[in-house]
Coordinates of C-alpha atoms in Angstrom, one line a residue:
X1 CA -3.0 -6.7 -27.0
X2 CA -0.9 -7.3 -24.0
X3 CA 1.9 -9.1 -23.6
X4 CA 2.9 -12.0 -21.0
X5 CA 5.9 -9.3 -20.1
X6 CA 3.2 -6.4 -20.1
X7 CA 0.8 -8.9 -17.8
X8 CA 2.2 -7.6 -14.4
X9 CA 0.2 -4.9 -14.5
X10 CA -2.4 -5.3 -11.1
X11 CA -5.4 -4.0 -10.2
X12 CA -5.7 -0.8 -8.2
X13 CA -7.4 -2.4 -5.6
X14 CA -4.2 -5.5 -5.1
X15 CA -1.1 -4.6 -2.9
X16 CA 1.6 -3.5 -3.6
X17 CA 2.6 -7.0 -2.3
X18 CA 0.8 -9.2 -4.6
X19 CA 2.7 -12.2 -6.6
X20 CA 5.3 -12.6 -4.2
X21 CA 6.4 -15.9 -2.3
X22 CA 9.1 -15.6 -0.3
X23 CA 9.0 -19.2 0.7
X24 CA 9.2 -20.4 -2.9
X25 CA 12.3 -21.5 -4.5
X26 CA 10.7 -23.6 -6.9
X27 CA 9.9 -22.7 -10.7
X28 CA 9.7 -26.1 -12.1
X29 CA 9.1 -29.3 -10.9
X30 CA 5.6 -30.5 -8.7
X31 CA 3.5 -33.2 -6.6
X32 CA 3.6 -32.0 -2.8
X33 CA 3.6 -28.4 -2.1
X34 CA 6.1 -26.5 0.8
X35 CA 4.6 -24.4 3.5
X36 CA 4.6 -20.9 2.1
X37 CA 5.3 -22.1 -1.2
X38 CA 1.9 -20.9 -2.3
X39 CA 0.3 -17.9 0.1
X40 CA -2.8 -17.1 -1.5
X41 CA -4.0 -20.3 -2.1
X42 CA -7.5 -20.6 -0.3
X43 CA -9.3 -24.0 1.4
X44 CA -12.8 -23.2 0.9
X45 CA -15.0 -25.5 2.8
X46 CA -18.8 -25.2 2.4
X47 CA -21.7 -26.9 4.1
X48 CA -24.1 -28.8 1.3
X49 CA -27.1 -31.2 2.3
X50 CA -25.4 -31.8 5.8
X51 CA -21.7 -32.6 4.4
X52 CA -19.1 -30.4 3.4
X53 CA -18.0 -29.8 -0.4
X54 CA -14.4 -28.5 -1.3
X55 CA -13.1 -26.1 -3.3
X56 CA -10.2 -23.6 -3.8
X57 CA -9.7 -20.2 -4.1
X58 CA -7.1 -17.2 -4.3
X59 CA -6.3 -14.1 -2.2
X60 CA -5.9 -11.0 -4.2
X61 CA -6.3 -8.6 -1.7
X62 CA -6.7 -8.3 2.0
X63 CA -10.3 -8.6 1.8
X64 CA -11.6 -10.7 -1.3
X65 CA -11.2 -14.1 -2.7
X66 CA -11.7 -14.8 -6.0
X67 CA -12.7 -18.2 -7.1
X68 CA -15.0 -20.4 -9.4
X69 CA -19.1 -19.3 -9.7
X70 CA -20.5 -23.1 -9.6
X71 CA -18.5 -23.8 -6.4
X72 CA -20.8 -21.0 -5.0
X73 CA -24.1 -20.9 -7.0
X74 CA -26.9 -21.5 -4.5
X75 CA -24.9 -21.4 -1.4
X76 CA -25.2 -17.8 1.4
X77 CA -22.7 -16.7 3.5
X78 CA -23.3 -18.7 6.4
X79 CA -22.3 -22.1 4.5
X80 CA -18.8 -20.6 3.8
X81 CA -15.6 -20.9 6.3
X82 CA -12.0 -19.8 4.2
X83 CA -8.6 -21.4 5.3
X84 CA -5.4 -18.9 4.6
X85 CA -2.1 -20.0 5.0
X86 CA -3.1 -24.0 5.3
X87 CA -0.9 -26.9 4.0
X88 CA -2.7 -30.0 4.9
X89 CA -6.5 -31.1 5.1
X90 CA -5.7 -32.6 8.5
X91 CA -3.2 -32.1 11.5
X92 CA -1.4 -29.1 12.7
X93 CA -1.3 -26.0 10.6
X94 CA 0.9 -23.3 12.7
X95 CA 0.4 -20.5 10.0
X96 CA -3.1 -20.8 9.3
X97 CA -5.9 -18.5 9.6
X98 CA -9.9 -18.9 8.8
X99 CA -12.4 -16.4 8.1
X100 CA -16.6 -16.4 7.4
X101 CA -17.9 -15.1 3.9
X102 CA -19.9 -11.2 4.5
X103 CA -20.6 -11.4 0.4
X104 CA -21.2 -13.6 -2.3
X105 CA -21.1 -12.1 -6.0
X106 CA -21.1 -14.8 -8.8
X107 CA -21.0 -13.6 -12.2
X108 CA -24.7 -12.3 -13.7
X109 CA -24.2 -14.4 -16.6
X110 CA -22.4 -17.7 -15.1
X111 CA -23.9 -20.9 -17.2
X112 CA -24.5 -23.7 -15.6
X113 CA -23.4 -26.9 -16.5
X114 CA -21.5 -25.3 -19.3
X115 CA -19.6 -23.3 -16.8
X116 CA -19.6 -20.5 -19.3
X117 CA -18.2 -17.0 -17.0
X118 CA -17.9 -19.2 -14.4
X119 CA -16.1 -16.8 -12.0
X120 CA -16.9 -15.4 -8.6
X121 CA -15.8 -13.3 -5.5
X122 CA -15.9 -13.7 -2.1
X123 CA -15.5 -10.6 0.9
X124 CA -14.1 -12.0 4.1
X125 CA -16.0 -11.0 7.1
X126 CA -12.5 -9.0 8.0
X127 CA -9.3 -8.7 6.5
X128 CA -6.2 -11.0 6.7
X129 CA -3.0 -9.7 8.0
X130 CA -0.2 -10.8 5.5
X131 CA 2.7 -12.6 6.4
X132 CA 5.2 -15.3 4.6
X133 CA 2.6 -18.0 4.0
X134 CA -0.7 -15.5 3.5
X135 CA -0.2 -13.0 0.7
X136 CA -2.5 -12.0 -2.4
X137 CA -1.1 -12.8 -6.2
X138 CA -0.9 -10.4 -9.0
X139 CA -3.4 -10.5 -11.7
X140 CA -3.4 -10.5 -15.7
X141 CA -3.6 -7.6 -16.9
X142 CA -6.8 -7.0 -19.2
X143 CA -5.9 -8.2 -22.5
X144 CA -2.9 -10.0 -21.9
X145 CA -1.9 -13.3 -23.4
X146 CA -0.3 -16.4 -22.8
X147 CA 1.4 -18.1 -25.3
X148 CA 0.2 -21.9 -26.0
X149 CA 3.5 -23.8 -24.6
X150 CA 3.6 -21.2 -22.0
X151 CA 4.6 -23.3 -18.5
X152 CA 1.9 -22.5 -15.6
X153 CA 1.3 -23.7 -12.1
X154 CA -2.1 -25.6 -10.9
X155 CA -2.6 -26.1 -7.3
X156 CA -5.2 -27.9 -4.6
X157 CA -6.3 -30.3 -2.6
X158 CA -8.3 -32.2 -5.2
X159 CA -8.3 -35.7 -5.4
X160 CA -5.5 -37.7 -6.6
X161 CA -5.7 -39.5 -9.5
X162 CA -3.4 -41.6 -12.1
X163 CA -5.3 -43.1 -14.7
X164 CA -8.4 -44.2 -15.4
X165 CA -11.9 -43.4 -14.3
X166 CA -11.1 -42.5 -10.1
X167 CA -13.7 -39.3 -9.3
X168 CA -15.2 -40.8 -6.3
X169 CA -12.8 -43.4 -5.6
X170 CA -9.7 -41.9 -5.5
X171 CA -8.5 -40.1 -2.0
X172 CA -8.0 -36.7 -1.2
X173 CA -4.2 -35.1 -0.8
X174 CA -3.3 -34.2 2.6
X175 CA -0.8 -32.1 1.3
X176 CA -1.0 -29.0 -0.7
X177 CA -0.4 -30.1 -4.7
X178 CA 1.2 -28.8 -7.5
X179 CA 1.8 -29.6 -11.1
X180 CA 3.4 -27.3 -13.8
X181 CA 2.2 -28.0 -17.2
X182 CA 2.0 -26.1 -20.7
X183 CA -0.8 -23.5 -22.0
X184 CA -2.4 -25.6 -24.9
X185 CA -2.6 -23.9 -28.3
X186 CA -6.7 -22.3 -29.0
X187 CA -7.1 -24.3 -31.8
X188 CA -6.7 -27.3 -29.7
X189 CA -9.0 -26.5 -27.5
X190 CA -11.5 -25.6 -30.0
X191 CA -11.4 -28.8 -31.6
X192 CA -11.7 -30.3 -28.0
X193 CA -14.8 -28.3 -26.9
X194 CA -15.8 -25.7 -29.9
X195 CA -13.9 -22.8 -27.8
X196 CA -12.6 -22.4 -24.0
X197 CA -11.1 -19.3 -22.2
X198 CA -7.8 -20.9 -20.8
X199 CA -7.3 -24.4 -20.5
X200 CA -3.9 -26.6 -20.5
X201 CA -2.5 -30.0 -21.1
X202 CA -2.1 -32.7 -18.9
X203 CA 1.3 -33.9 -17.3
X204 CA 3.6 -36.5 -18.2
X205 CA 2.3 -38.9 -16.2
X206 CA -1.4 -38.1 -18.2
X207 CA -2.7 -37.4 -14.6
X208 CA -6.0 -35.4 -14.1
X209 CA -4.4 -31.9 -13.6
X210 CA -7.9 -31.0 -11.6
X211 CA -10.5 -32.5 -10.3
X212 CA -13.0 -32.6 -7.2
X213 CA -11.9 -30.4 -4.8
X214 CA -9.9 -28.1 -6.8
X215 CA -12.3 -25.9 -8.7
X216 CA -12.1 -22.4 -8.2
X217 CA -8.3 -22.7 -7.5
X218 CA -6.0 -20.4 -8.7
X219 CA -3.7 -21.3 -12.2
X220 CA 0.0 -18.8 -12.2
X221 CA 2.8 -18.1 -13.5
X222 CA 6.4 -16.8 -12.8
X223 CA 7.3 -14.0 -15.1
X224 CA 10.6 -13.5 -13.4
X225 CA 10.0 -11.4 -10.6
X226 CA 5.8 -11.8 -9.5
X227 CA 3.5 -14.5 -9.6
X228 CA 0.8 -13.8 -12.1
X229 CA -2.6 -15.7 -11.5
X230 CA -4.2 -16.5 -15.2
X231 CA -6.6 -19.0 -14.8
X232 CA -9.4 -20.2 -12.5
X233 CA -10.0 -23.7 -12.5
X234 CA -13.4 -24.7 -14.0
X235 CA -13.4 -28.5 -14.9
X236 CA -11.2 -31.4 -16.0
X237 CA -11.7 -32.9 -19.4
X238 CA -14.5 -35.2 -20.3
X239 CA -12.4 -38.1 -19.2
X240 CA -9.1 -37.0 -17.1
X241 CA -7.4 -39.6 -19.0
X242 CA -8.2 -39.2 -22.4
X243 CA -5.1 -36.1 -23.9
X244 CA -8.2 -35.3 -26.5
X245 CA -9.9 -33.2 -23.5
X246 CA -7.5 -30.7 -21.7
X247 CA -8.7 -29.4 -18.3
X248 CA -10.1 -25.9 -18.7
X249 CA -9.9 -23.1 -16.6
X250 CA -11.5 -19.1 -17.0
X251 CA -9.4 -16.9 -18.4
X252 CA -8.5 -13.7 -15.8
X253 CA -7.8 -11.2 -17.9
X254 CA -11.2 -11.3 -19.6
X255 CA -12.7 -10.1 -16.2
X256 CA -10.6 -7.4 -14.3
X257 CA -13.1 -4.9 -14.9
X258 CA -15.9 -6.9 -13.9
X259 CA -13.4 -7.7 -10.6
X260 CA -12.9 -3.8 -10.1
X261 CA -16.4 -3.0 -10.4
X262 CA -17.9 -5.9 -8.5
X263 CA -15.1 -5.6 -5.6
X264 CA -16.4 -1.5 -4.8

C-alpha cells in the first residue's frame, strides 16, 4: 500500500506542473480564498429546467476536468460552460477564462442517490493555457492512504452555512472558500453510513464543510512540496450540523486507472 509520502506519484497524462500554487502561502487556516491561492479549482455552471445549477470541479490537465458523476448525470455538452482561474461568483475576474464541455464520461457504475462511484470527467472544447491562477493539481497515487487526523483542504462556492437546517436559505459566497479540516478515522465513518471512500470532520465552528454548490469540488493536501487532490466532494452529512454524519467525499486513488483509461 502507498504511502501519503509515496502519494505524489501523478498520472502520465498530468504535467509536469501539477500541484503547484505559486500564489499560495497558506497551509493552515481558511474562510475566504486569495486569487491564485487555488488554480485548478473549476466554477461549473450548467443549465437545468431553465435555471442554472452549480457545481465544482478540478483541472488536472490541460484538457480535462474531473469532477462529481451526479452533478452531470442527465446533462449533454451544450448545458455545460467551465470558469478557470475565477475568484468571485460576481464582479470583475481579470484572470479568468471559460470553456464549453466536447465530452461527458460519468462513471458506468455511478449509483444514484447513494452516490456510490460517484465520479466523472469532463474534456474542454480546447485546452487552457496555464498561468499563476490556472494550473492542474497532482493526483493520489493508486493505493495510497491518508491517515484519519490527516489535515486536508475543501474548497467552493457552496452555500454558507453556520448551524442549523440552512440548504435553501442560506446565501451563496461571492468569494472563493476554504476550510482545512481532519481525515476522519474508517471506522467512524462506517458507523456513520455502513462504509464511505473518503470523508472528513467538520470544523470548529461545526459548519457544513460542503453543501449546494460545491459537489464535485476538489479535496487536497500539502505534502510539502505539491498539492495532492484526494477527494471529490459527494455530499454533506444527513444533517450539516449533527458531528454523527461527516461530509463524504470519493476517494481518488480508487480511480486513476479508470481516469487513464477513460481520459485516451
Amino acid at each position: 500500500m502507498i504511502s501519503f509520502l509515496q502519494a505524489i506519484l501523478t498520472l502520465s497524462f498530468l504535467s509536469s506542473e501539477c500541484g503547484q500554487a505559486p500564489l499560495n502561502n497558506k497551509i493552515f487556516g481558511g474562510e475566504a480564498a486569495t486569487a491564485g491561492a487555488w488554480p485548478w479549482q473549476v466554477s461549473i455552471h450548467i443549465t437545468c429546467d431553465g435555471d442554472l445549477c452549480y457545481c465544482g470541479g478540478s483541472l488536472i490537465n490541460k484538457d480535462w476536468v474531473l469532477s462529481a458523476a451526479h452533478c452531470l448525470q442527465g446533462f449533454g455538452t451544450s448545458d455545460i460552460m467551465m470558469y478557470f482561474g475565477r475568484l468571485r461568483r460576481s464582479g470583475l475576474n481579470p484572470y479568468e477564462t471559460n470553456r464549453t464541455a466536447s465530452r461527458i464520461i460519468i462513471h458506468h457504475t455511478f449509483n444514484n442517490p447513494k452516490n456510490d462511484n460517484d465520479i466523472g470527467l469532463i474534456q474542454l472544447s480546447s485546452s487552457v493555457t496555464f498561468t499563476d491562477y490556472i494550473r492542474p493539481v497532482c493526483l493520489a497515487a493508486a493505493g495510497s492512504t491518508f491517515a484519519a487526523g490527516t489535515e486536508i483542504w475543501v474548497t467552493g462556492w457552496g452555500k454558507l452555512h453556520s448551524g442549523g437546517e440552512c440548504r435553501f436559505v442560506c446565501p451563496f459566497p461571492d468569494i472563493l472558500q476554504e476550510v482545512q479540516v481532519p481525515i476522519v478515522s474508517n471506522s467512524d465513518c462506517y458507523d456513520a453510513y455502513g462504509g464511505c471512500l473518503l470523508y472528513i470532520v467538520r470544523d470548529i465552528n461545526a459548519q457544513c464543510l460542503s453543501i449546494q454548490g460545491d459537489s464535485g469540488g476538489p479535496v487536497v493536501s500539502w505534502n510539502g512540496s505539491l498539492w495532492i487532490q484526494s477527494g471529490i466532494v459527494s455530499f454533506a452529512g444527513v444533517k450539516c450540523d449533527d458531528p454523527r454524519y461527516p461530509s463524504v467525499f470519493t476517494r481518488v486513488s480508487q480511480y486513476q486507472d479508470w481516469i487513464v483509461k477513460k481520459k485516451e
